[in-house]
Structure formats: structure tokens, C-alpha cells
Amino acid sequence: MKKFFATIIILNTLLFVGLSSVAKADEKTSAIVGHVITQAIQGNDMNHAEVMSNEIAALMHKFTIEMTGVLLQNMPNILDSISAQLRQELDKQYKCSLQGEYKNKECI
């Protein structure tokens, strides 16, 4: 029975590796999947939660770097928006300071 499961796992691994090469999977992912499968075949205990958390951390790092690039590209638009909001608030404060005893709804 063990040989049957080992054969199935090996065939699935070969199929996965074959499909990943078609999908242009990076080497890191292939190495991790190969390591996990090897450990499962050998019957070694593995902390799958740690492997998953490390992979999630790597993905978060990648997305953070991408977001930084997008943020830098859009920085002029962001600064223009902030500048416009500040001008509006300062205009409102100035108009309210010019009003004497009468204050409109915006200045209350």
C-alpha cells in the first residue's frame, strides 16, 4: 500500500513539475513543492504552517515593493489632491475669520 501511495505521489509530482514548466513557475516554488513532497514521502514531520507563513511573508514583501512603485508613480496626483484639500480648509477658515458676529453653517 505504501508503494502505491508513493507511486501516486511521484506521478503527481512529475505531473505538477511538468505543468509548472509549461506555466513558467519560478524555481523557488518548484524547490519548495519538491521539498514538501520529499518530506511527505520520507514520512518526516514538517511544520506546514511555518512553510505557509514564510511563503505568505515572501508574497507580502513582493506586493509591498510593487505598491511602493505604484505609489511613487502616483505621488504627484496624491500631493495635488492633498494640496487642494488643504487650500479648501484654509479658505474656509479665512472666510470664517472675516465674518463678524454672524456665522454661517460652515463656521459654527
CSV table of C-alpha atoms in Angstrom, one decimal:
chain,number,residue,atom,x,y,z
A,1,MET,CA,0.0,0.0,0.0
A,2,LYS,CA,2.9,2.3,0.8
A,3,LYS,CA,4.4,1.7,-2.7
A,4,PHE,CA,1.0,2.6,-4.2
A,5,PHE,CA,0.8,5.9,-2.4
A,6,ALA,CA,4.5,6.6,-3.1
A,7,THR,CA,3.9,5.9,-6.8
A,8,ILE,CA,0.8,8.2,-6.9
A,9,ILE,CA,2.7,11.0,-5.2
A,10,ILE,CA,5.6,10.6,-7.6
A,11,LEU,CA,3.3,10.7,-10.6
A,12,ASN,CA,1.5,13.7,-9.2
A,13,THR,CA,4.9,15.4,-8.6
A,14,LEU,CA,6.0,14.7,-12.2
A,15,LEU,CA,2.7,16.0,-13.5
A,16,PHE,CA,3.0,19.1,-11.3
A,17,VAL,CA,6.6,19.8,-12.3
A,18,GLY,CA,5.7,19.2,-16.0
A,19,LEU,CA,2.7,21.6,-15.8
A,20,SER,CA,4.7,24.2,-13.8
A,21,SER,CA,7.4,24.3,-16.5
A,22,VAL,CA,4.6,25.0,-19.0
A,23,ALA,CA,3.2,27.7,-16.7
A,24,LYS,CA,6.8,29.1,-16.3
A,25,ALA,CA,6.8,28.6,-12.5
A,26,ASP,CA,9.8,30.1,-10.7
A,27,GLU,CA,12.5,27.8,-9.3
A,28,LYS,CA,11.7,28.7,-5.7
A,29,THR,CA,8.2,27.5,-5.8
A,30,SER,CA,9.3,24.2,-7.5
A,31,ALA,CA,12.0,23.7,-4.9
A,32,ILE,CA,9.6,24.2,-2.0
A,33,VAL,CA,7.0,21.9,-3.5
A,34,GLY,CA,9.6,19.3,-4.2
A,35,HIS,CA,10.9,19.6,-0.6
A,36,VAL,CA,7.4,19.3,0.9
A,37,ILE,CA,6.7,16.2,-1.3
A,38,THR,CA,10.1,14.7,-0.4
A,39,GLN,CA,9.5,15.1,3.3
A,40,ALA,CA,6.0,13.6,3.0
A,41,ILE,CA,7.3,10.6,1.1
A,42,GLN,CA,10.1,10.1,3.7
A,43,GLY,CA,7.5,10.4,6.5
A,44,ASN,CA,9.3,13.3,8.2
A,45,ASP,CA,7.2,15.7,10.3
A,46,MET,CA,7.1,19.1,8.8
A,47,ASN,CA,5.7,22.4,10.2
A,48,HIS,CA,3.4,23.2,7.2
A,49,ALA,CA,2.2,26.3,9.0
A,50,GLU,CA,5.7,27.7,9.1
A,51,VAL,CA,6.3,27.0,5.4
A,52,MET,CA,3.0,28.7,4.6
A,53,SER,CA,3.7,31.7,6.7
A,54,ASN,CA,7.1,32.1,5.1
A,55,GLU,CA,5.6,31.9,1.7
A,56,ILE,CA,2.9,34.5,2.6
A,57,ALA,CA,5.7,36.8,4.0
A,58,ALA,CA,7.6,36.5,0.7
A,59,LEU,CA,4.4,37.3,-1.2
A,60,MET,CA,3.7,40.3,1.0
A,61,HIS,CA,7.2,41.6,0.5
A,62,LYS,CA,6.8,41.3,-3.3
A,63,PHE,CA,3.5,43.1,-3.2
A,64,THR,CA,4.8,45.8,-0.9
A,65,ILE,CA,7.7,46.5,-3.3
A,66,GLU,CA,5.2,46.7,-6.2
A,67,MET,CA,2.9,49.0,-4.2
A,68,THR,CA,5.8,51.3,-3.4
A,69,GLY,CA,6.5,51.7,-7.2
A,70,VAL,CA,2.8,52.4,-7.9
A,71,LEU,CA,2.8,54.9,-5.0
A,72,LEU,CA,5.8,56.7,-6.4
A,73,GLN,CA,4.3,56.9,-9.8
A,74,ASN,CA,1.1,58.4,-8.5
A,75,MET,CA,2.8,60.7,-5.9
A,76,PRO,CA,2.2,64.0,-7.9
A,77,ASN,CA,-1.6,63.2,-8.1
A,78,ILE,CA,-1.7,62.4,-4.4
A,79,LEU,CA,0.1,65.5,-3.5
A,80,ASP,CA,-2.1,67.7,-5.7
A,81,SER,CA,-5.2,66.2,-4.0
A,82,ILE,CA,-3.8,66.9,-0.5
A,83,SER,CA,-2.8,70.4,-1.5
A,84,ALA,CA,-6.3,71.1,-2.9
A,85,GLN,CA,-7.9,69.8,0.3
A,86,LEU,CA,-5.6,72.0,2.4
A,87,ARG,CA,-6.4,75.1,0.3
A,88,GLN,CA,-10.1,74.5,0.8
A,89,GLU,CA,-9.8,74.1,4.5
A,90,LEU,CA,-7.6,77.3,4.8
A,91,ASP,CA,-10.0,79.2,2.6
A,92,LYS,CA,-12.9,78.1,4.8
A,93,GLN,CA,-11.0,79.2,8.0
A,94,TYR,CA,-10.1,82.6,6.5
A,95,LYS,CA,-13.7,83.3,5.4
A,96,CYS,CA,-15.0,82.3,8.8
A,97,SER,CA,-12.4,84.6,10.5
A,98,LEU,CA,-13.7,87.5,8.3
A,99,GLN,CA,-17.3,87.0,9.5
A,100,GLY,CA,-18.2,89.1,12.5
A,101,GLU,CA,-20.9,88.2,14.8
A,102,TYR,CA,-22.9,86.5,12.0
A,103,LYS,CA,-21.6,83.0,11.3
A,104,ASN,CA,-23.0,80.7,8.6
A,105,LYS,CA,-23.4,77.0,9.0
A,106,GLU,CA,-19.9,76.2,7.8
A,107,CYS,CA,-18.3,78.3,10.5
A,108,ILE,CA,-20.2,77.2,13.6
